[in-house]
Coordinates of C-alpha atoms and ligand atoms in Angstrom, one line a residue:
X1 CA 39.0 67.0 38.8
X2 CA 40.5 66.6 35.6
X3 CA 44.3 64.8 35.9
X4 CA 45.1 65.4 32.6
X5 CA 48.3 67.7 31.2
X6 CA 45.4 69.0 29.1
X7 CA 44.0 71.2 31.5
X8 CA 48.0 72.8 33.0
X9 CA 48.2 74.1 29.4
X10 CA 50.8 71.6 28.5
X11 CA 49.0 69.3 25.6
X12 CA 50.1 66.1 25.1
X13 CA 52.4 65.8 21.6
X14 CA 50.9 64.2 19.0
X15 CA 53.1 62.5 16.2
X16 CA 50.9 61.9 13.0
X17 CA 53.4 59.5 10.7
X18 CA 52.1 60.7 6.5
X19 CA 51.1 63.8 5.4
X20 CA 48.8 62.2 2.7
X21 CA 45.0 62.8 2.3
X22 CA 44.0 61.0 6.0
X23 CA 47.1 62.1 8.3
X24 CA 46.8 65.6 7.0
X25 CA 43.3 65.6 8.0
X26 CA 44.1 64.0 10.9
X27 CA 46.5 66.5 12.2
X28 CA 43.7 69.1 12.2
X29 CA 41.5 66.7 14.2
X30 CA 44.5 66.9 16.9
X31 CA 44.5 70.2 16.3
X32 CA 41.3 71.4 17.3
X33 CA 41.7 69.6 20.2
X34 CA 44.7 71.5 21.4
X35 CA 47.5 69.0 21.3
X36 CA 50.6 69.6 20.0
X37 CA 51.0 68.1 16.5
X38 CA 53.5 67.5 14.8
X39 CA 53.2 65.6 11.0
X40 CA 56.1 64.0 9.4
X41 CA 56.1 63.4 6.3
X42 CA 58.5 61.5 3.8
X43 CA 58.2 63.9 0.7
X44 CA 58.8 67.5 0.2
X45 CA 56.2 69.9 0.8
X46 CA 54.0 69.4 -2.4
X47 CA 52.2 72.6 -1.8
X48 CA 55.9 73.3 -3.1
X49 CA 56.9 70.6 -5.2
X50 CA 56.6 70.9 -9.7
X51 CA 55.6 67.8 -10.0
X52 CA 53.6 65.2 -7.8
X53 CA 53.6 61.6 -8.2
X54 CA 50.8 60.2 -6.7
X55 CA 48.0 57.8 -6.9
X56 CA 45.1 58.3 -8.7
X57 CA 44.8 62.0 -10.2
X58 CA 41.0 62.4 -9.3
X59 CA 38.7 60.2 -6.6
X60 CA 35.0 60.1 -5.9
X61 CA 34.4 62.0 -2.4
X62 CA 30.7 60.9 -0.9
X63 CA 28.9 61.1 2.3
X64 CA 31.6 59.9 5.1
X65 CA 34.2 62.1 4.1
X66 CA 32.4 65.1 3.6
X67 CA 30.6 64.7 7.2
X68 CA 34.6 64.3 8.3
X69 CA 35.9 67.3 6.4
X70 CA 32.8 69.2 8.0
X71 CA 33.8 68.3 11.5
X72 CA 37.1 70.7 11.0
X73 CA 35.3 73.6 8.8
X74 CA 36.8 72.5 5.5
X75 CA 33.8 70.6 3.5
X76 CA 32.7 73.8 1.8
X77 CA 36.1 74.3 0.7
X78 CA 36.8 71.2 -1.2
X79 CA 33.2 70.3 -2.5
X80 CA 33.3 74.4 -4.3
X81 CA 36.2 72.4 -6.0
X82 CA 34.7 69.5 -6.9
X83 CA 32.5 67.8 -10.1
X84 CA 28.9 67.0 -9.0
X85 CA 28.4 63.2 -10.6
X86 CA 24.7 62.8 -10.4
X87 CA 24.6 59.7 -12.2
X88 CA 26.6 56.9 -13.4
X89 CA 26.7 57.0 -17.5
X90 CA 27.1 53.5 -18.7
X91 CA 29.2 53.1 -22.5
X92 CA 27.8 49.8 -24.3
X93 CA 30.6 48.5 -26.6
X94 CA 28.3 50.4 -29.4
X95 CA 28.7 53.5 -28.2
X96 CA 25.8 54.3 -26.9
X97 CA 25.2 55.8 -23.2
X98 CA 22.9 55.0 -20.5
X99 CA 22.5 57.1 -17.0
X100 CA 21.8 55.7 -14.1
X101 CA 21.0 58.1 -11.2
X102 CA 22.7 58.0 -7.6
X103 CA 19.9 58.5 -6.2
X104 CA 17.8 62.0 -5.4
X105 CA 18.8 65.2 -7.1
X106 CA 20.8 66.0 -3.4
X107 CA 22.6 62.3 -3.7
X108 CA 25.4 63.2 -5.9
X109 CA 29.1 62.4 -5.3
X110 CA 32.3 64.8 -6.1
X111 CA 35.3 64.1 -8.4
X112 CA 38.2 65.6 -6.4
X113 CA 41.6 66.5 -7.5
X114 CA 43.7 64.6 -5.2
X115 CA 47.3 66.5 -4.9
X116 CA 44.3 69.9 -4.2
X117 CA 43.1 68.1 -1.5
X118 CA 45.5 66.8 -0.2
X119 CA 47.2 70.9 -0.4
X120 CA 44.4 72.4 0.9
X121 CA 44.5 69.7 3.9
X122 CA 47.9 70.9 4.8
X123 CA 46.9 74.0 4.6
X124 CA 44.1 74.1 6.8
X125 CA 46.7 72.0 9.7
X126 CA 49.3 74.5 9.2
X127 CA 46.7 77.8 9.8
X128 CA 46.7 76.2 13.9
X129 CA 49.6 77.5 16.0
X130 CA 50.5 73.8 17.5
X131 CA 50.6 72.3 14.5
X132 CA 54.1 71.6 13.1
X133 CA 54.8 70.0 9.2
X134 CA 58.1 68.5 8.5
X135 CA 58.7 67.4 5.2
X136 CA 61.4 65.4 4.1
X137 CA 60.9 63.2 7.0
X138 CA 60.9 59.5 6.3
X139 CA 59.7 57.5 9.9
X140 CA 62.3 54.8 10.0
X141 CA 61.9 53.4 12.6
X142 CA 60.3 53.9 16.4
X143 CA 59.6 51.6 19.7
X144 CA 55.7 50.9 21.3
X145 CA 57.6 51.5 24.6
X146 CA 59.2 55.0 24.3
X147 CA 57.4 56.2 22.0
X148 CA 60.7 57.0 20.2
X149 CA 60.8 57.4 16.4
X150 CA 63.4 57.6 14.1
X151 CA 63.6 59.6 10.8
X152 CA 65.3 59.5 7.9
X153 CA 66.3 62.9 6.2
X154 CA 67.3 63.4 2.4
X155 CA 71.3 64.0 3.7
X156 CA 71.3 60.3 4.9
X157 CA 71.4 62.0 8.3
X158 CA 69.0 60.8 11.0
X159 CA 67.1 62.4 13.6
X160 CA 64.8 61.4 16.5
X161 CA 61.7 62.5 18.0
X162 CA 59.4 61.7 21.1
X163 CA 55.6 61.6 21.2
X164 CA 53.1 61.1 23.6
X165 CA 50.9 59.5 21.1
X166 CA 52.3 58.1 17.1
X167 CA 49.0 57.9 14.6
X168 CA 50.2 55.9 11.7
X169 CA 48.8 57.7 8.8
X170 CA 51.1 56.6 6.3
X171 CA 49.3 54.4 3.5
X172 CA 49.2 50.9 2.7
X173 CA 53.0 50.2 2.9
X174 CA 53.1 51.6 6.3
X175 CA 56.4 51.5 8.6
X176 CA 54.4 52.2 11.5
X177 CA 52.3 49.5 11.2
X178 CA 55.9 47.4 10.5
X179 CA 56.4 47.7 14.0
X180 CA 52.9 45.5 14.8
X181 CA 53.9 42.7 12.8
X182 CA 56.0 42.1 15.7
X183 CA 53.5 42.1 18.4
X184 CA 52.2 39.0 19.7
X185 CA 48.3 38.2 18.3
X186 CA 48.7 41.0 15.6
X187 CA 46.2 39.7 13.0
X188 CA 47.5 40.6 9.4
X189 CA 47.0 39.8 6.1
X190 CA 47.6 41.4 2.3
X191 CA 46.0 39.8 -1.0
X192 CA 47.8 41.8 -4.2
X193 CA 44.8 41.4 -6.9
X194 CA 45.4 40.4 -10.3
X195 CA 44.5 43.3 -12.1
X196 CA 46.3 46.7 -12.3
X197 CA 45.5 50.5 -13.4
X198 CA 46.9 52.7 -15.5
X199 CA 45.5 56.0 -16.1
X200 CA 44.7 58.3 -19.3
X201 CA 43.5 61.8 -20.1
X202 CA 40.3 62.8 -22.6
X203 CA 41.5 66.4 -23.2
X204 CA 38.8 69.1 -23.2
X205 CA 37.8 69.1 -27.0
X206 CA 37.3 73.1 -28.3
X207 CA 37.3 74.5 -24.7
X208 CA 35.0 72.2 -24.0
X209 CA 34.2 69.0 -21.8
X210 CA 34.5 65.8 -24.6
X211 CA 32.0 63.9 -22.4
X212 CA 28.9 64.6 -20.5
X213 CA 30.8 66.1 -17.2
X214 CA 28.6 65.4 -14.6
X215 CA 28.6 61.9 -14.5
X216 CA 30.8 58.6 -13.4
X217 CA 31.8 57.5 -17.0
X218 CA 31.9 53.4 -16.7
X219 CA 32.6 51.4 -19.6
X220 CA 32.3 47.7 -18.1
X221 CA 33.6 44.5 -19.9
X222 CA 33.6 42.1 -17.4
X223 CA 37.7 41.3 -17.1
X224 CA 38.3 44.6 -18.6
X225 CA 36.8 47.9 -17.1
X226 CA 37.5 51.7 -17.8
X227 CA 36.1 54.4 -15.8
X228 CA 36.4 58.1 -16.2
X229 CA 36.1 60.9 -13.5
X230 CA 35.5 64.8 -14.5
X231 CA 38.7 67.6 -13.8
X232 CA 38.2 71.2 -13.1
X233 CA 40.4 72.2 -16.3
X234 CA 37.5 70.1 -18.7
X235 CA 39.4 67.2 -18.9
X236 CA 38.6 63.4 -17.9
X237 CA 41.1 61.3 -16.1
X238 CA 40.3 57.4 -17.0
X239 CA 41.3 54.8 -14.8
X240 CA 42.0 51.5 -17.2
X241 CA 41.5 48.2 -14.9
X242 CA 42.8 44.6 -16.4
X243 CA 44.8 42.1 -15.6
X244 CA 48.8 42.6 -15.5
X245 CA 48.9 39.5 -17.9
X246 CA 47.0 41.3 -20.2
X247 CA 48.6 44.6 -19.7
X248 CA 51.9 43.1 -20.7
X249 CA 50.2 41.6 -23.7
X250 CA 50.3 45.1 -25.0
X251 CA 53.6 45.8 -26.7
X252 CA 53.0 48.3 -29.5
X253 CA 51.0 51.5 -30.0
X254 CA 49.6 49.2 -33.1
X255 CA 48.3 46.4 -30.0
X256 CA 47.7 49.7 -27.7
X257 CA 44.7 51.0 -30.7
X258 CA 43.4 47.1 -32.0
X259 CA 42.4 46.5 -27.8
X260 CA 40.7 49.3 -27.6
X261 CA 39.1 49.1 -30.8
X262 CA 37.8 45.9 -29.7
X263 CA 37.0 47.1 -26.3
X264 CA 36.3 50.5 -25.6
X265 CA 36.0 52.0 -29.3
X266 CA 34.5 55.0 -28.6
X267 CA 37.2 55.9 -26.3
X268 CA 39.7 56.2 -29.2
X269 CA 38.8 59.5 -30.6
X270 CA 38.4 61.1 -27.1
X271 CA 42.0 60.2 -26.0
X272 CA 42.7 60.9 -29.5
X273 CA 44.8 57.7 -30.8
X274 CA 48.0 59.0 -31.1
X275 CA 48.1 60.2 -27.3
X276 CA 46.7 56.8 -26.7
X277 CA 49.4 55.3 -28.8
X278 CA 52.0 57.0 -26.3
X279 CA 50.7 57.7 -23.1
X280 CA 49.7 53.6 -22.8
X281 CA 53.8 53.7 -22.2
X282 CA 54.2 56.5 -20.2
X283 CA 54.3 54.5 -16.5
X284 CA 53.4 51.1 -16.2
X285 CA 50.3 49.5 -14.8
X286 CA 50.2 49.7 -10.9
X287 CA 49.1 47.5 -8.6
X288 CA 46.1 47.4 -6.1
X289 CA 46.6 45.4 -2.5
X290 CA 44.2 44.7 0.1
X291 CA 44.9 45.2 3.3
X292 CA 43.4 44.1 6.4
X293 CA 44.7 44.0 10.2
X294 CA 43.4 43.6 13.8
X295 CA 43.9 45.7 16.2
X296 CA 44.4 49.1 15.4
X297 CA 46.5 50.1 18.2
X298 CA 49.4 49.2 21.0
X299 CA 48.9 50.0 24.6
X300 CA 48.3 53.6 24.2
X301 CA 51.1 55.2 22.2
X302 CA 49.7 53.9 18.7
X303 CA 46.6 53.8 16.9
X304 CA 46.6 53.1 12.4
X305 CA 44.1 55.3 10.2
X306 CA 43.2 55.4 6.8
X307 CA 45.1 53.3 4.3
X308 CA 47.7 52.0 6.9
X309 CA 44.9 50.7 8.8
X310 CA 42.8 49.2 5.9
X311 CA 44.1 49.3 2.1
X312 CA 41.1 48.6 0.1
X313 CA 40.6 47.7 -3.6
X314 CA 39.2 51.0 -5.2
X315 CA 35.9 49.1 -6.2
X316 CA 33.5 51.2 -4.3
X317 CA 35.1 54.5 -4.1
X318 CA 35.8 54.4 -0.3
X319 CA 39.3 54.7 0.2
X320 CA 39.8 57.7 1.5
X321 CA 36.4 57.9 2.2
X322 CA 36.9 55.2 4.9
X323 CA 40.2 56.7 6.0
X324 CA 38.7 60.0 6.6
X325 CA 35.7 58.3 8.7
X326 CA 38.0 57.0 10.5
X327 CA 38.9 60.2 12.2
X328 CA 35.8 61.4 12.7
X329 CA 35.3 57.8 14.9
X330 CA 38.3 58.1 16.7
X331 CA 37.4 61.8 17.3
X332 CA 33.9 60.5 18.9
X333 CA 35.8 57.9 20.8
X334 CA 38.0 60.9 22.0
X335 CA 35.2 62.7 23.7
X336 CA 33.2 59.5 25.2
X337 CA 36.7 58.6 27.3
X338 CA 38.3 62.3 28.1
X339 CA 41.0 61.8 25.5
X340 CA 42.4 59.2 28.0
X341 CA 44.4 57.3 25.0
X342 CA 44.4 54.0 27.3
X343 CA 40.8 54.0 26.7
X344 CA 40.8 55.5 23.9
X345 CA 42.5 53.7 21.4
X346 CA 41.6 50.0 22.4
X347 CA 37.9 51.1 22.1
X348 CA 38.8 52.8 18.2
X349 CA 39.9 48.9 17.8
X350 CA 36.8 48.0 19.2
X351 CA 34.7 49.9 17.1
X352 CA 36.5 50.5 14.0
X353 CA 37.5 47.0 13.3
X354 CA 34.3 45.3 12.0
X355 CA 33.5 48.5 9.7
X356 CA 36.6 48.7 8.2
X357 CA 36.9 44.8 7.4
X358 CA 34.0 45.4 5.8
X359 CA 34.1 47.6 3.3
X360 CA 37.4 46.1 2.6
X361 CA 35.2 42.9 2.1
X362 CA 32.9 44.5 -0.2
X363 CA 35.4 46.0 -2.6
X364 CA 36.8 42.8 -2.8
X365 CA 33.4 41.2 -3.5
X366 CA 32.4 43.9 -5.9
X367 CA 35.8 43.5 -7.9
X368 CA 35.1 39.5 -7.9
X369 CA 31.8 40.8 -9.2
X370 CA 32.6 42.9 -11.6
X371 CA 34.7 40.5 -13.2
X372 CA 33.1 37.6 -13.6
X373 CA 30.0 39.0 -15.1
X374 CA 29.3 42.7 -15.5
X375 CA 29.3 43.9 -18.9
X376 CA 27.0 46.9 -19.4
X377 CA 23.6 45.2 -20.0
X378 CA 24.1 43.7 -16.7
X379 CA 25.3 46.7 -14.9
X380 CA 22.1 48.9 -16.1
X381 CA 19.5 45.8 -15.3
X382 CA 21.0 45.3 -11.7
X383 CA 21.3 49.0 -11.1
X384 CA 17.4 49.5 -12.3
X385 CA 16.4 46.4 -10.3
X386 CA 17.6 48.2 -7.1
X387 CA 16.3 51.2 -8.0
X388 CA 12.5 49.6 -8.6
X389 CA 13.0 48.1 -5.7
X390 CA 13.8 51.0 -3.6
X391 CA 11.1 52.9 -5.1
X392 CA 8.3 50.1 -4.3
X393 CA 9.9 49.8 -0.7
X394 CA 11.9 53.1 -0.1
X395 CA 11.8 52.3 4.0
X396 CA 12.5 48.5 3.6
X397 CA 14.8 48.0 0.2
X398 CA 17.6 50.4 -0.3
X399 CA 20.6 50.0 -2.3
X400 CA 23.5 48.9 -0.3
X401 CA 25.5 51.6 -2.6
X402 CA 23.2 54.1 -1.1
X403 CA 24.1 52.7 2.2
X404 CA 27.4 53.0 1.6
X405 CA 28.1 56.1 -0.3
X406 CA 24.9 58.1 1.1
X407 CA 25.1 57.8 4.4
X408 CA 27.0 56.8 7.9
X409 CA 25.3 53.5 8.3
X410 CA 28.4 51.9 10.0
X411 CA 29.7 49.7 7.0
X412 CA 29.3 46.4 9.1
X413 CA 25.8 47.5 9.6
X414 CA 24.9 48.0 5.9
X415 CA 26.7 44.0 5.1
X416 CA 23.7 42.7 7.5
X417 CA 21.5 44.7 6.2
X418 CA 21.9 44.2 2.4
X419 CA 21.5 40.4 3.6
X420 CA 18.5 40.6 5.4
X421 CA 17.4 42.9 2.3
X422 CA 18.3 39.7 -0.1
X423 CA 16.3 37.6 2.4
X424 CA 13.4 39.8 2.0
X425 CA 13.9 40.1 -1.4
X426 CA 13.9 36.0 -1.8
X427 CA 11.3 35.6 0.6
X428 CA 9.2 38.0 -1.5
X429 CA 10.0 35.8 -5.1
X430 CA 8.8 33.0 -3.3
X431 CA 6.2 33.8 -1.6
X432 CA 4.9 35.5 -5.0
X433 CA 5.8 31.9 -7.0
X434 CA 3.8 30.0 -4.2
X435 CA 0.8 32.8 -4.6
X436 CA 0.9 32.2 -8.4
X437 CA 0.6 28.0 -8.1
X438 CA -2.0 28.4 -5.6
X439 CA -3.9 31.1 -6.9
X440 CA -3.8 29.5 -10.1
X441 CA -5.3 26.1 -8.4
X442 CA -7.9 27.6 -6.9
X443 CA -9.0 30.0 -9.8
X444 CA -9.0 26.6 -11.9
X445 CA -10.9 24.5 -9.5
X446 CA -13.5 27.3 -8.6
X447 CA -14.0 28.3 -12.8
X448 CA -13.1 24.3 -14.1
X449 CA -12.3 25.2 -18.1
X450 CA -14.3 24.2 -20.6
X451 CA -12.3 21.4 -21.7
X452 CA -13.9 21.3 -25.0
X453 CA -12.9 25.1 -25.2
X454 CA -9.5 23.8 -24.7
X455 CA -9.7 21.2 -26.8
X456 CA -11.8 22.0 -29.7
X457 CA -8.8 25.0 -30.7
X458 CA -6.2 22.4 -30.2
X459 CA -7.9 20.2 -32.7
X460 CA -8.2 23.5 -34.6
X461 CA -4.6 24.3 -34.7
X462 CA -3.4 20.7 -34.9
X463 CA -5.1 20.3 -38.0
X464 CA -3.8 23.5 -39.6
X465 CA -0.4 22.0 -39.3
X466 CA -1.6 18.9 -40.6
X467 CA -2.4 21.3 -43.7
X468 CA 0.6 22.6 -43.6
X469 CA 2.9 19.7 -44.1
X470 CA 0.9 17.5 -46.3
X471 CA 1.5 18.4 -49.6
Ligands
FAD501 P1 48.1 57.8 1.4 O1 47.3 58.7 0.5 O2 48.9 56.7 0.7 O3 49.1 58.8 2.2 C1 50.2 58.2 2.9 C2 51.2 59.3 3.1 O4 52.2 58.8 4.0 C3 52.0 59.6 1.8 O5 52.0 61.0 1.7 C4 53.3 59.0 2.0 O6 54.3 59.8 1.3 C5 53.5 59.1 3.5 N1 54.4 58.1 4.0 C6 54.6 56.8 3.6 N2 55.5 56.2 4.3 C7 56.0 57.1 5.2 C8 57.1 57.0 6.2 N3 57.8 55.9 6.4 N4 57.3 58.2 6.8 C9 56.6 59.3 6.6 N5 55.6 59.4 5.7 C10 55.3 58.3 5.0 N6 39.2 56.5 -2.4 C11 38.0 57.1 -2.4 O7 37.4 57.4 -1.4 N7 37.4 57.4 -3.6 C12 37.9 57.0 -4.8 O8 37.3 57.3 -5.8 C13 39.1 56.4 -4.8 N8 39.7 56.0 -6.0 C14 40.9 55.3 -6.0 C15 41.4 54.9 -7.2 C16 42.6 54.2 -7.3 C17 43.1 53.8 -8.6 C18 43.3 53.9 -6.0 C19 44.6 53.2 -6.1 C20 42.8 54.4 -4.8 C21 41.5 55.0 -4.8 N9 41.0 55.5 -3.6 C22 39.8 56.1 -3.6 C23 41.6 55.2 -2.3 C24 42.5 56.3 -1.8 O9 43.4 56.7 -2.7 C25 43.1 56.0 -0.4 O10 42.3 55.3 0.4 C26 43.7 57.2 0.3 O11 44.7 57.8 -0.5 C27 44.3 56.8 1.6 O12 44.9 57.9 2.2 P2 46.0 57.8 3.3 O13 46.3 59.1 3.8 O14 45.6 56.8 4.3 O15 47.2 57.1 2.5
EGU502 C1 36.9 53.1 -9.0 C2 38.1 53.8 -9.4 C3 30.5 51.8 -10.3 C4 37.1 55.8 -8.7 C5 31.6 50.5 -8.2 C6 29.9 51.9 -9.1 C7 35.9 53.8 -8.5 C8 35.9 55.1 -8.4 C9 30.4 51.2 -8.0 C10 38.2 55.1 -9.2 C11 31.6 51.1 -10.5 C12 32.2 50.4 -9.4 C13 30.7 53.5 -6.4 C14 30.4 54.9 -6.2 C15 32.6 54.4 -7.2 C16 28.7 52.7 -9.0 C17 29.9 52.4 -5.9 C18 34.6 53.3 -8.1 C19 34.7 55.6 -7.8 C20 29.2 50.1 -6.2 C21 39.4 57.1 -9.6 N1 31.9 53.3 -6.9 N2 33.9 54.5 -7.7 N3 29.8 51.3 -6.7 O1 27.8 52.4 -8.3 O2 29.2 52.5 -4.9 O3 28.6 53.8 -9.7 O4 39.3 55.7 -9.6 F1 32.2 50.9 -11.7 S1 31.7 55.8 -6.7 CL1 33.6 49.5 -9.6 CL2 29.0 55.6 -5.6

């Protein structure tokens, strides 16, 4: 009945290229399903490691990854460890703060710790007996036909291993998907943006939090925005976005405390100006690329997840939170065609394609957005016009960040939506301007005015100012 090796006892080996957030999550997918995994990873075991270089220290964790941390027993785990954000908490360039609610008191997202995660991941892959980790394993390169990879090891020396099936988890400068490039109607394309980040800490003042914790701290200035996510040890990690150009404008701790006095002044004596002053130095701004490529997979030895897949501008918090739905899909896919990968992964194409171009659309849009014309004001009267909007129509408006960070509406599927939404919304204004011209008509024509009514006060008033400038 059933052909596959699966059933003799004698899994199929999985190779999952990156250990980071999506391919360690990934491995436990495999896992559960009883193939042999093995993860390979470029850096040392940072379960191990003193100090970890990574990304962004803290990220926003919403709907789609918890649902995909669920499917392998580990959402509890991580949201224990997380900050509730309940609301959004918007600084005017006065100081003063405005919240803007999520949602419903359940629609909150989490500020993570990354490197925790992304420990506690590795973790959970390495508690199943066919699951294998090697660090220090750099994929150098491997072949679509063989299945054959090659790895580089911190000695120079180099070694080679054989899978069954290679899942490219290994971020937005993948050498997996290195390999596609070559392939004949491989769609690809990269757009670096012109802003970078650079991150800062608000130390926990007295013990204490300095800021209201559970909130998304957003400081928007149009070109230049600042945002601020809560850490378990009562401190805030901001993430400073503005051009490079500007960045590089910036050459003194003098410059560092004069921009931010002009543009986020109330940040000053939270970082505390002197740590501003040095920390400003400390790496430089990094960059942000966006990533988009079509398909996913070749024949069926190779499939791309998570940032290797799709690299989006961290504009709406979906990163990893894309990356991890992306397993959860393929998982689905996994049981709808037996695990046969030759069904399999041209069908994760398939599916996965249109969702993950879009929310790599819509960070893109939001950071066009964002720039061009959000300063606070804006921000709180947009937010509060969705929100009204919802409430008058919960079943017909609702925010495509709801959409987004609230629930599994395939991302593709929210885009048409939010459209038709606008249309509706459009539709409404009109209909509503045309209601007010003939309403109007037809009030006037059933109750004609008075016109000496009208007139007699506009004598009235006419001759006041009359009075007024005639000496
Ligand atoms: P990565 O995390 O990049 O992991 C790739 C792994 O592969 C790494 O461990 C790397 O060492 C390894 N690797 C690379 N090359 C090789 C090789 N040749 N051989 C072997 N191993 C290799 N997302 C959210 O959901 N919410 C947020 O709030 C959020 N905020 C963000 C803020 C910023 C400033 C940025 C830049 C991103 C943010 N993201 C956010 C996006 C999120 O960081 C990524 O989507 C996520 O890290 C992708 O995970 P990944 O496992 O695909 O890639
Ligand atoms: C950027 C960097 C507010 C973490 C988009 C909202 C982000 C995050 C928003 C980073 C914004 C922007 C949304 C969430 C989230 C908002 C969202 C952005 C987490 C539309 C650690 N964005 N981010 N939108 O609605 O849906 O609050 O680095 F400023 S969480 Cl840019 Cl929900």
């Amino acid at each position: 009945m059933e052909e596959s090796a699966a059933s003799q006892g004698e899994k199929k080996v999985v190779a999952v290229v990156g250990g980071g957030l999506v391919g360690a999550l990934n491995a436990c997918f495999f896992a559960k399903r009883g193939f042999q995994v093995e993860v390979f990873e470029t850096r040392e075991d940072i379960r191990k490691a003193k100090v970890v270089r990574g990304r962004s220290i803290n990220l926003a964790l919403s709907h789609r990854g918890r649902q995909a941390l669920k499917h392998v027993g580990m959402e509890q785990k991580i949201v224990s460890k997380g900050i509730p954000m309940h609301a959004r908490m918007i600084h005017s360039l006065s100081g003063k703060q405005s919240p803007i609610p999520y949602g419903r008191k359940g629609q909150y997202i989490l500020s993570v710790d990354r490197a925790n995660l992304n420990k506690e991941l590795l973790t959970e892959a390495d508690t199943y007996p066919n699951t294998k980790l090697n660090f220090d394993h750099k994929l150098q390169n491997w072949s679509a036909e063989t299945g054959l990879m090659t790895f580089g090891r911190p000695d120079g020396s180099q070694t080679e291993v054989q899978a069954d099936l290679i899942v490219g988890c290994d971020g937005a400068f993948s050498a997996v998907r290195k390999q596609f490039l070559r392939h004949s109607r491989f769609n690809y394309s990269q757009t670096y943006i012109p802003h970078g980040y650079m991150e800062l800490t608000i130390p926990a003042q007295n013990g204490e939090f300095a800021m209201k914790p559970n909130y998304l701290h957003i400081w928007p200035r149009n070109t230049f925005m600042m945002i601020a996510l809560p850490n378990l040890d009562k401190t805030f990690t901001c993430t400073l976005f503005m051009p490079f150009e500007e960045f590089e404008k910036i050459t003194t701790g003098d410059e560092v405390i004069e921009f931010f006095q002009k543009y986020f002044p109330d940040a000053i004596p939270l970082i505390g100006a002197d740590a501003l002053k040095r920390d400003y130095f400390r790496l430089p701004a990094q960059a942000m690329v966006s990533v988009k490529c079509s398909p996913y997979h070749i024949g069926d030895k190779c499939v791309l997840m998570g940032d290797a897949a799709h690299a989006v501008v961290p504009f709406y918090g979906q990163g990893m939170n894309a990356g991890f739905e992306d397993c959860i899909v393929f998982d689905e896919i996994m049981n709808q065609f037996n695990e046969d990968f030759s069904a399999v992964l041209p069908e994760y194409t398939r599916v996965r394609v249109p969702d993950d171009h879009a929310i790599a659309d819509l960070a893109m849009y939001n950071y066009v957005e964002m720039r061009a014309h959000v300063n606070s004001k804006w921000f709180i009267f947009r937010k509060r016009v969705d929100n009204l909007l919802h409430f008058l129509m919960p079943k017909t408006i609702i925010p495509l960040y709801t959409m987004v960070t609230f629930t599994r509406t395939r991302y593709h599927v929210a885009v048409e939506r939010w459209h038709w939404q606008d249309r509706v919304i459009n539709r409404g204004l009109l209909l509503g301007a045309v209601g007010v011209v003939f309403g109007g008509s037809y009030l006037l024509i059933k109750n004609p005015p008075n016109i000496n009514k009208l007139v007699v006060p506009a004598e009235k008033i006419w001759n006041k100012l009359a009075a007024l400038i005639t000496p």
